[in-house]
Short mmCIF file of C-alpha atoms in Angstrom, two decimals:
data_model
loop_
_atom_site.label_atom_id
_atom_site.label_comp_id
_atom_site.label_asym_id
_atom_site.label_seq_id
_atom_site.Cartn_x
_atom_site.Cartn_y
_atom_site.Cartn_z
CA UNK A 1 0.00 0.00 0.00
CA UNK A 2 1.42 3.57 -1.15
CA UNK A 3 2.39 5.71 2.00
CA UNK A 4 0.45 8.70 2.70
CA UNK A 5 2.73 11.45 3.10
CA UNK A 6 2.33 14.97 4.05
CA UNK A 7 4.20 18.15 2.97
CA UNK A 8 3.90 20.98 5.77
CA UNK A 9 4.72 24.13 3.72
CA UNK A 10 3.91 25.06 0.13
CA UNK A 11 6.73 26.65 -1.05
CA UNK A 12 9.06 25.74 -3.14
CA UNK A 13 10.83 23.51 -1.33
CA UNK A 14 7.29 22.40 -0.51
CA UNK A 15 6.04 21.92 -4.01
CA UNK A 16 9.77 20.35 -5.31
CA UNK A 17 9.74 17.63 -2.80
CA UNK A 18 5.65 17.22 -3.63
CA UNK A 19 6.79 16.84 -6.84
CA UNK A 20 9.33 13.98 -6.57
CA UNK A 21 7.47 12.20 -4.13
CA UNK A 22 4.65 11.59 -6.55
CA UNK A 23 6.97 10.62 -9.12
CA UNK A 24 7.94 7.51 -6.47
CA UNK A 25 3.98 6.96 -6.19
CA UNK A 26 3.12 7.91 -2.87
CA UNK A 27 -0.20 9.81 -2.13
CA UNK A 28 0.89 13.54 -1.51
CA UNK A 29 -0.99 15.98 0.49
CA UNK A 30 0.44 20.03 0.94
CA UNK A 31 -0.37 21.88 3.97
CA UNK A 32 0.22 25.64 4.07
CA UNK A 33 -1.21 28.60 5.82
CA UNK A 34 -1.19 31.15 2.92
CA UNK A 35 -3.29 30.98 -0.24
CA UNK A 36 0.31 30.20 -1.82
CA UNK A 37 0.08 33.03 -4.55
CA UNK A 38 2.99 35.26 -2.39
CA UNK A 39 5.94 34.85 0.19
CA UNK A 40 9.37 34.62 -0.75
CA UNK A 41 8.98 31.77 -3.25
CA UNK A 42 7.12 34.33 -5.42
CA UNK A 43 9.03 37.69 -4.47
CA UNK A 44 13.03 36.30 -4.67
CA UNK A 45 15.08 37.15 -7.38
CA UNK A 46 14.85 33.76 -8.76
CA UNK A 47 18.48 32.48 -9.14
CA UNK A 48 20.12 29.30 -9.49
CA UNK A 49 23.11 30.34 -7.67
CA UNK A 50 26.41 27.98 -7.87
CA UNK A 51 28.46 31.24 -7.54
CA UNK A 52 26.89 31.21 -4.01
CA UNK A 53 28.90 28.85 -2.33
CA UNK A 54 29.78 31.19 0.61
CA UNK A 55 27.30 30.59 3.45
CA UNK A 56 26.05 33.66 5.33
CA UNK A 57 28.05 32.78 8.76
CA UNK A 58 30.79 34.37 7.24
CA UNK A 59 33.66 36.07 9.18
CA UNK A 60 33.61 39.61 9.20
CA UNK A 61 29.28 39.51 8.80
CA UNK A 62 29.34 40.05 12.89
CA UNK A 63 31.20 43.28 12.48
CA UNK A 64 29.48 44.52 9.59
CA UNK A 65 25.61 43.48 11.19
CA UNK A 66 27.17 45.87 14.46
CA UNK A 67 27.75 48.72 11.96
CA UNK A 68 24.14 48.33 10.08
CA UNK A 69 22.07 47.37 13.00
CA UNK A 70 21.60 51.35 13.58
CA UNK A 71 20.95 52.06 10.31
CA UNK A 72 17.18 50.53 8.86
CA UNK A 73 18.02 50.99 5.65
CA UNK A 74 21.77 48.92 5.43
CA UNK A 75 21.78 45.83 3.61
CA UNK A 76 22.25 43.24 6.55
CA UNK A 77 19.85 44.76 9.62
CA UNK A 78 19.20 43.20 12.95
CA UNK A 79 16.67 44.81 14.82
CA UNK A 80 18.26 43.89 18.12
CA UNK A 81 15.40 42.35 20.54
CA UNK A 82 15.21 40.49 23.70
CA UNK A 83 14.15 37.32 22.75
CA UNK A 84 15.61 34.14 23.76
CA UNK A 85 15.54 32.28 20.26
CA UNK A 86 16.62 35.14 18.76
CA UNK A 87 19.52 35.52 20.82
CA UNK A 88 20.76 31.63 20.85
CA UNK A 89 20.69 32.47 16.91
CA UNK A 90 22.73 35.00 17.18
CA UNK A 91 25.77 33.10 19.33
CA UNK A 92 25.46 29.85 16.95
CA UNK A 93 25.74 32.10 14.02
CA UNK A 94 28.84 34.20 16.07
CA UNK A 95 30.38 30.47 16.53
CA UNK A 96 29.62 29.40 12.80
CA UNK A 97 31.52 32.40 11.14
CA UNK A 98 34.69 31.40 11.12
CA UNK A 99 37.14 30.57 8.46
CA UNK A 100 37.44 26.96 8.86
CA UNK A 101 33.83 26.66 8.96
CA UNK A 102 33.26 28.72 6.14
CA UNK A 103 36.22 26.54 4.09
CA UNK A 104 34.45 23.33 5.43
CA UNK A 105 30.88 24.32 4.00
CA UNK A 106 31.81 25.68 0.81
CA UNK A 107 31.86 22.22 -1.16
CA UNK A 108 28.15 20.87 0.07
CA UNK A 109 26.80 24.33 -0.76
CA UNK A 110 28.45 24.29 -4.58
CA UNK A 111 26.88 20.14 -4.73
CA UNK A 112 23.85 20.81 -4.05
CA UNK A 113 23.24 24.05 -6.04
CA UNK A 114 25.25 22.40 -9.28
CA UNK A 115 22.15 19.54 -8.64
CA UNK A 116 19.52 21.84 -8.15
CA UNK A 117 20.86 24.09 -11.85
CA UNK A 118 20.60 20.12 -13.17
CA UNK A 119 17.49 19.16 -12.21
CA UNK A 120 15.39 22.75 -13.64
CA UNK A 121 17.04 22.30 -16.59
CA UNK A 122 15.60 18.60 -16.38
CA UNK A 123 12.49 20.32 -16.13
CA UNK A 124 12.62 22.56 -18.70
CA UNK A 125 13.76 19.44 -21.14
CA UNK A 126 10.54 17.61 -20.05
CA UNK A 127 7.10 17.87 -22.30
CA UNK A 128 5.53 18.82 -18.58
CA UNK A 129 6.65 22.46 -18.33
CA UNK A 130 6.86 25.56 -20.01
CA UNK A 131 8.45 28.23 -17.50
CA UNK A 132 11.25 30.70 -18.24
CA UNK A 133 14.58 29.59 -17.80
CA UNK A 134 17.76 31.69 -19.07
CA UNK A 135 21.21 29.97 -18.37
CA UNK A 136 23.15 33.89 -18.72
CA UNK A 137 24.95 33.43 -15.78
CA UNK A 138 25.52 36.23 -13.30
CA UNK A 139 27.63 39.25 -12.79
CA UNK A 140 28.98 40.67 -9.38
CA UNK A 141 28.86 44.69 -10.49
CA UNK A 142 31.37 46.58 -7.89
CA UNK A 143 31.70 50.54 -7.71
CA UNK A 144 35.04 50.27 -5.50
CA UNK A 145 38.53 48.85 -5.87
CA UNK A 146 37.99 47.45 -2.45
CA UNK A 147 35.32 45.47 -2.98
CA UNK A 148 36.35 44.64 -6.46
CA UNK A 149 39.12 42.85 -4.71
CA UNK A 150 37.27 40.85 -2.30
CA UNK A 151 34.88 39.70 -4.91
CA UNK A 152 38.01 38.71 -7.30
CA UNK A 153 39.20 36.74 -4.01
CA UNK A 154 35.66 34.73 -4.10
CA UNK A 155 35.82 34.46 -8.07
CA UNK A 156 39.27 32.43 -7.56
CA UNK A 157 38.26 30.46 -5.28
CA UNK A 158 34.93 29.39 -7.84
CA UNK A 159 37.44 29.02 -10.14
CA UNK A 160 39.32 26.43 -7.68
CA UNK A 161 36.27 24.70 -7.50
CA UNK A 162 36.07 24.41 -11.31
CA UNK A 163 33.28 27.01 -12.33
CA UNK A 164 34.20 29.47 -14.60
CA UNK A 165 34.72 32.80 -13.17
CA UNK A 166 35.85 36.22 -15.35
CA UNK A 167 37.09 39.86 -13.56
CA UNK A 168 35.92 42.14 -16.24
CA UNK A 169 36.67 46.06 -16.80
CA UNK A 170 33.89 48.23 -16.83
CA UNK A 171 34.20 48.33 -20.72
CA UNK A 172 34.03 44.66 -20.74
CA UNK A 173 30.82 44.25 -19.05
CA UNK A 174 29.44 47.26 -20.67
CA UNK A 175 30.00 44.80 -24.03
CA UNK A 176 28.34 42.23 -22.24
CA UNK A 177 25.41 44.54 -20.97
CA UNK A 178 24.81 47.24 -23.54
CA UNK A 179 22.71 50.50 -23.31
CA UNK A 180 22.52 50.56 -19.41
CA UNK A 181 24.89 53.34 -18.84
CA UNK A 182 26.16 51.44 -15.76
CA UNK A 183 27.93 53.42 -12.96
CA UNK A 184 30.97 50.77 -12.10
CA UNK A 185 34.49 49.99 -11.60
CA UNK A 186 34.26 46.24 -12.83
CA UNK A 187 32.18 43.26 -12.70
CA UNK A 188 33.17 39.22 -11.69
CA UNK A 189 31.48 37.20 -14.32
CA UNK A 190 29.95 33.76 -12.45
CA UNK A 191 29.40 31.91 -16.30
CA UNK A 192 27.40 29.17 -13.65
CA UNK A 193 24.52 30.77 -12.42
CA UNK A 194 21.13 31.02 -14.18
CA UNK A 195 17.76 32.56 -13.73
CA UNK A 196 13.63 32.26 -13.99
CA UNK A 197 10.58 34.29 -13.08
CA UNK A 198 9.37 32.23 -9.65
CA UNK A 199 6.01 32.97 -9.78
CA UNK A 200 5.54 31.27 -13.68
CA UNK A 201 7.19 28.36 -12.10
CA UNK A 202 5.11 28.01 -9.22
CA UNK A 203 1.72 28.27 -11.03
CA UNK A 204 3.44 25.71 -13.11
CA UNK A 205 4.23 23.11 -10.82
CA UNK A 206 1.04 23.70 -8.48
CA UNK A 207 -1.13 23.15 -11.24
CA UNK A 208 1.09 20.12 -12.78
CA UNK A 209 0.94 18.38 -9.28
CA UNK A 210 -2.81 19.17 -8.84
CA UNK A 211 -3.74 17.85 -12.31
CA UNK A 212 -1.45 14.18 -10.83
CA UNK A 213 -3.10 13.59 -7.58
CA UNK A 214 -1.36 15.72 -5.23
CA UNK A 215 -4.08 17.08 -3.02
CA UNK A 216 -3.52 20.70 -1.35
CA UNK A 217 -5.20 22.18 1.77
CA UNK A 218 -4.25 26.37 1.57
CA UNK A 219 -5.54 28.74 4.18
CA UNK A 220 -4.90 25.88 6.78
CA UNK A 221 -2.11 25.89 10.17
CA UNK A 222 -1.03 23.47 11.43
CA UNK A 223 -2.37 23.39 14.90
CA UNK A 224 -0.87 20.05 17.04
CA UNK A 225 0.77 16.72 16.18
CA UNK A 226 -0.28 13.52 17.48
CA UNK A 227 3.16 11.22 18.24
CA UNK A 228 3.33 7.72 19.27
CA UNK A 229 6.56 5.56 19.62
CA UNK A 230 8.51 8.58 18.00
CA UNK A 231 6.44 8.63 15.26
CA UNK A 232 3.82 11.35 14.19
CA UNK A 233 0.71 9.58 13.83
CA UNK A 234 -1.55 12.50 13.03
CA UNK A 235 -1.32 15.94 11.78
CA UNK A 236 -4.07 18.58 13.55
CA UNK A 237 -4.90 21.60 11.53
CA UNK A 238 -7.61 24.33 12.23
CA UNK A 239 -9.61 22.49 9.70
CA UNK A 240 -9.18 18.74 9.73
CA UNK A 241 -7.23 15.51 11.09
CA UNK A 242 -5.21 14.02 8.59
CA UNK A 243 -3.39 10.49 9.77
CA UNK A 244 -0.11 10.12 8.44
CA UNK A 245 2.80 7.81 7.21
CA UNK A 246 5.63 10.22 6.63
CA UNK A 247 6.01 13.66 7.40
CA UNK A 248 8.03 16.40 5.69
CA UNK A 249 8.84 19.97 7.15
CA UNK A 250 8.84 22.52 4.50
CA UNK A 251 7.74 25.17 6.23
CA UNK A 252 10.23 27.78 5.96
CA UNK A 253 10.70 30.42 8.64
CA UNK A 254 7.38 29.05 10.22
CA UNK A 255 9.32 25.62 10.85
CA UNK A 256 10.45 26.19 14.60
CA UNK A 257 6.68 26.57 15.33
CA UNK A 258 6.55 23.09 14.60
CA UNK A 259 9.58 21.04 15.58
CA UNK A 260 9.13 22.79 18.91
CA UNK A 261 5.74 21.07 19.07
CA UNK A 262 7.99 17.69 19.10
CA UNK A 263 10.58 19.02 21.63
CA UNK A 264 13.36 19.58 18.51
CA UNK A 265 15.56 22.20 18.30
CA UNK A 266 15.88 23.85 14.80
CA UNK A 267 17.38 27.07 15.06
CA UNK A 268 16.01 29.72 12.78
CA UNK A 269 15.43 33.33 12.28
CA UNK A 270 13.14 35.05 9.84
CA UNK A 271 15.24 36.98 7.24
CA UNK A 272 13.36 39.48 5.30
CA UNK A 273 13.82 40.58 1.89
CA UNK A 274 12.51 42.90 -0.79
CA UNK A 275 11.43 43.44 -4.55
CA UNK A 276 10.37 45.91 -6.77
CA UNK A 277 8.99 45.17 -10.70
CA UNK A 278 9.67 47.68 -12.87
CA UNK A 279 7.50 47.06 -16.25
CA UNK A 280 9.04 49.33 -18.52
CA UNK A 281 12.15 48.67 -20.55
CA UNK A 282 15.68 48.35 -18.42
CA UNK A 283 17.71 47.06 -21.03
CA UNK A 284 18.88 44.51 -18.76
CA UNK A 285 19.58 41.21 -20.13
CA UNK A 286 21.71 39.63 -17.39
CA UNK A 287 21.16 39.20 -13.57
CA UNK A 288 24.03 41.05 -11.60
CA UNK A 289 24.49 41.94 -8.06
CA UNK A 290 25.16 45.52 -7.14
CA UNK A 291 27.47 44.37 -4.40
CA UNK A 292 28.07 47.34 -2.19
CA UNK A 293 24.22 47.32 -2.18
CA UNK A 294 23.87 43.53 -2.06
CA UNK A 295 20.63 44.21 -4.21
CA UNK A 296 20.25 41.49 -6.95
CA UNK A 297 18.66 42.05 -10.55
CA UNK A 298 16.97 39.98 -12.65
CA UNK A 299 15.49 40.10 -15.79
CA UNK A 300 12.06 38.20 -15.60
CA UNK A 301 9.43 37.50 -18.40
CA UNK A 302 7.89 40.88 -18.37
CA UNK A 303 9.65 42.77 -16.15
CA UNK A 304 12.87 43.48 -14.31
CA UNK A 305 13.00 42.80 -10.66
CA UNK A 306 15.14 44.41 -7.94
CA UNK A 307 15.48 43.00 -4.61
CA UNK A 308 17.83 42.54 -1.72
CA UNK A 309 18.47 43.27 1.49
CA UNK A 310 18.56 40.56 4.58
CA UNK A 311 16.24 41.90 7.64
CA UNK A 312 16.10 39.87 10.94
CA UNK A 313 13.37 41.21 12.59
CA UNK A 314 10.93 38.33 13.37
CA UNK A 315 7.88 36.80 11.30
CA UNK A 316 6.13 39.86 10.15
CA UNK A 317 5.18 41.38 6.67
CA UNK A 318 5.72 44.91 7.43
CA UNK A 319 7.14 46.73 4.21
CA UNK A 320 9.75 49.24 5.28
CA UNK A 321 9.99 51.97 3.21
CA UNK A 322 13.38 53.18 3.92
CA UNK A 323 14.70 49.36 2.89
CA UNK A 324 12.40 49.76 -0.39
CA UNK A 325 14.12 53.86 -1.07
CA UNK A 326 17.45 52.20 -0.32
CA UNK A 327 17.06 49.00 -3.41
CA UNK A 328 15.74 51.59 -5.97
CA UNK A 329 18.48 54.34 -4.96
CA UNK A 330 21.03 51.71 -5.62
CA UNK A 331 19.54 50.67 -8.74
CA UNK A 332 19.06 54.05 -9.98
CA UNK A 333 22.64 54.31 -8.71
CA UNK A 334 24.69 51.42 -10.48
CA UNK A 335 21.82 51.49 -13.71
CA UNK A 336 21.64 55.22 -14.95
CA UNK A 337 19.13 54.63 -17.39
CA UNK A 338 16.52 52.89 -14.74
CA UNK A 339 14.34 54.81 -13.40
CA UNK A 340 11.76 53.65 -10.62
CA UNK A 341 8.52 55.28 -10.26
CA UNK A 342 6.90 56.00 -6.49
CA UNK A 343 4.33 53.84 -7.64
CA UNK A 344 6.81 50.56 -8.16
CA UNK A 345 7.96 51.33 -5.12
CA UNK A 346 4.63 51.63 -2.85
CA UNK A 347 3.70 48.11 -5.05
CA UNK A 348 6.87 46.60 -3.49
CA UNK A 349 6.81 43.35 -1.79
CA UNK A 350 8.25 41.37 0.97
CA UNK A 351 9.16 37.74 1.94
CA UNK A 352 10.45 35.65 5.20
CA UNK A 353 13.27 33.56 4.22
CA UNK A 354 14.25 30.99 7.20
CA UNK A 355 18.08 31.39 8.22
CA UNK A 356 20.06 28.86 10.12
CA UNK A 357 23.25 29.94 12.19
CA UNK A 358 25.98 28.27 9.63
CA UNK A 359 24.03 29.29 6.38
CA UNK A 360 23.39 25.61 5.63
CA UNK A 361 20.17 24.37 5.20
CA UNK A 362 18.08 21.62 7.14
CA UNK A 363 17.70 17.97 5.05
CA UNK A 364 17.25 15.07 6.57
CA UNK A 365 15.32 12.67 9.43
CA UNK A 366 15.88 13.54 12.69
CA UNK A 367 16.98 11.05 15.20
CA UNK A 368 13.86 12.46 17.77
CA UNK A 369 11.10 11.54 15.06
CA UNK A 370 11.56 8.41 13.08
CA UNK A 371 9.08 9.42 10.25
CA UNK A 372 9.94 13.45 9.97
CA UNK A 373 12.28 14.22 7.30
CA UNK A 374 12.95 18.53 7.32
CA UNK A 375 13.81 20.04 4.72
CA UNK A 376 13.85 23.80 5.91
CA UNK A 377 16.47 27.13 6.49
CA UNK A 378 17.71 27.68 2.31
CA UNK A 379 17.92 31.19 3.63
CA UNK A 380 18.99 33.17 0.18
CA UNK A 381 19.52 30.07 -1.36
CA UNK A 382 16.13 28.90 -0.77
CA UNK A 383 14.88 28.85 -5.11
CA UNK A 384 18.14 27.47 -5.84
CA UNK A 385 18.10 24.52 -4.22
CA UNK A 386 13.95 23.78 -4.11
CA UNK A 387 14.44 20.51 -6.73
CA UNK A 388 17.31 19.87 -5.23
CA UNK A 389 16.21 19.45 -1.69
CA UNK A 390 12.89 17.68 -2.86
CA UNK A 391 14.80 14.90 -5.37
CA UNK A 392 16.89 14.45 -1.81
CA UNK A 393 13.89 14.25 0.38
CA UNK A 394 12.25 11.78 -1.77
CA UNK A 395 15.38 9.55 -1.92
CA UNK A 396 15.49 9.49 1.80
CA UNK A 397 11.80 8.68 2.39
CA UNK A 398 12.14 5.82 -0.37
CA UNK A 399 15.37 4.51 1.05
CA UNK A 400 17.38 4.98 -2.19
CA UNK A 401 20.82 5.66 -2.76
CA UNK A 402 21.12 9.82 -2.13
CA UNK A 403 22.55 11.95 -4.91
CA UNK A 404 24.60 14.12 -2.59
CA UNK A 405 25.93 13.64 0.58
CA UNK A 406 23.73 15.62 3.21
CA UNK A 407 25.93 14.70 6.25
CA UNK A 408 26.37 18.51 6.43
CA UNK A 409 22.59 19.29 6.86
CA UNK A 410 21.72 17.26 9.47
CA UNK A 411 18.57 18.65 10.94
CA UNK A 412 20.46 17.81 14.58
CA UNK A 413 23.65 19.27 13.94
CA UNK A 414 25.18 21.01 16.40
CA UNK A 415 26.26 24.53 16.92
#
């Protein structure tokens, strides 16, 4: 008899590992409290991001979140609070960013975002799909010698790791990105990354996995968990009782609301970020960073999208307007020729992505709950690495040979 087996959390790292599981038979059912048409699965800037192999517990990112924390409208702000989670966070992430740690994670970040660029472009090859998916690859735009130097330092060590890196002139990229009048010193050239529009692919998949059996309940929490013998035998919501085989933990920044209902531990914080569409022509034909900024640009199907920023305030939606004034400055800034009207801006959005302490996401069964597999805490990486982390999720609950080796994202891990 096929397992039943419930997603909690319809992202998409929700929807990826939906998507795989039915593929190995099993009857699917997604749980999520939105309506699933917004969050940060629909506001990111949509990269597949092997040029992001350094994790976010990074030395030097303690220093620099002291120096923003006063100032709402840096790129990396911590509203400081006193809140105990939030504060064991914030010594596991002090403890993670170190150089050996940082050396140590780079080559399970790289492996699983090199299989996650595979398996969309698997996608894309099948008769199934039909989103938008450009393989340009992705250009780190600097205005300073400084940082120009530190982002050469990064683009050496991709090249160490076998992707193919370039440090252009500021004539060279303007040949690769005409008619944008950019404002720049120089650009590193990651020829590995590639890009999409999320919210075509989400409509996409939600409708492919609707149309093959997999059964969603939106508008609906989560409310309690019925365990027996370390397994979770039923799943409460506010609506309904659903009895279970296998559970998996998708539920993004909303995730520690749940393992703590189990008595686990799974560190994460709520990391904000934000976009802006601009409809009108940019003349921008491949995603960059604007790294002094850290605001990231994409060109989508119909539009160009600016977003960036990393806020760790808590679970809340509230659009701050000086973050939103400080991603179209900088694009108006590095882009000359863009020009972002108050009304983009007021239409800007928002979304929680879920941060662990090391910058390495959750995958994997935990040893406190024999039929829980998480899959949670992608942080920036979280669109990357959805088909990814759902062909790995499936693999696990199937008991087949794994395409990666997850050791590094055990859901227990210490910090």
């Amino acid at each position: 008899m096929s397992k039943n087996i419930v997603v909690i959390g319809g992202g998409i790292i929700g929807v990826s590992t939906a998507y795989y599981l039915q593929k190995e038979g099993y009857n699917v059912t997604v749980i999520d409290k939105s309506n699933m048409d917004s969050g940060a699965s629909y506001v990111n800037a949509g990269y597949i991001t092997p040029s992001h192999f350094i994790p976010l517990a990074a030395p030097g990112m303690i220093t620099k979140g002291i120096k923003w924390m006063f100032n709402a409208s840096s790129p990396f702000y911590v509203k400081p609070r006193l809140d105990i989670d939030f504060l064991k966070w914030s010594l596991a992430f002090k403890k993670s960013a170190t150089k050996a740690k940082v050396e140590k994670a780079i080559q399970p970040i790289l492996d699983i975002n090199l299989l996650g660029r595979d398996l969309y472009e698997d996608l894309k090859k099948s008769n199934d799909f039909n989103f938008h998916y450009d393989h340009k690859g992705l250009l780190m735009l600097y205005k300073s010698d400084k940082v120009g130097e530190e982002e050469w330092e990064v683009g050496k060590k991709g090249i160490q790791q076998g992707l193919k890196v370039e440090h252009l002139s500021a004539n060279e990229v303007e040949q690769l990105q005409p008619n944008t009048n950019l404002n720049i010193k120089g650009g590193v050239y990651y020829h590995s990354d590639a890009h999409m529009t999320p919210g075509v692919f989400m409509k996409e998949m939600i409708s492919y996995l609707e149309k093959n059996g997999v059964v969603f309940y939106k508008n609906e929490t989560v409310t309690d968990l019925d365990v027996s013998s370390e397994k979770i035998t039923k799943i409460v919501t506010d609506k309904r009782e659903i009895e279970v085989d296998e559970v998996v933990l998708a539920a993004g920044s909303w995730s520690p609301q749940i393992t703590k209902k189990l008595g686990l531990k799974t560190p994460i914080q709520a990391g904000k970020g934000y976009s802006i569409n601009v409809k009108n022509n940019t003349n921008i034909t491949i995603p960059a960073i604007l790294c002094e900024a850290k605001v990231a640009v994409t060109p989508m199907e119909g539009f160009t999208r600016f977003a960036g920023t990393m806020e760790i305030s808590g679970i809340n939606n509230t659009i701050n307007s000086k973050r939103v004034d400080a991603i179209a400055n900088a694009a108006q800034n590095y882009y000359q020729n863009v020009t972002i009207s108050n009304q983009e801006k007021e239409n800007a959005t928002c979304g929680l992505r879920p941060c662990s302490p090391d910058g390495l996401p959750y995958i994997g069964k935990s040893n406190s709950c024999k039929n829980l597999t998480v899959a949670t805490g992608h942080a920036m990486m979280g669109w990357s690495l959805g088909p990814a982390t759902g062909k790995l999720v499936s693999e696990i609950i199937a008991d087949k040979k794994l395409s990666l080796d997850i050791a590094s994202f055990h859901p227990d891990r210490k910090f």
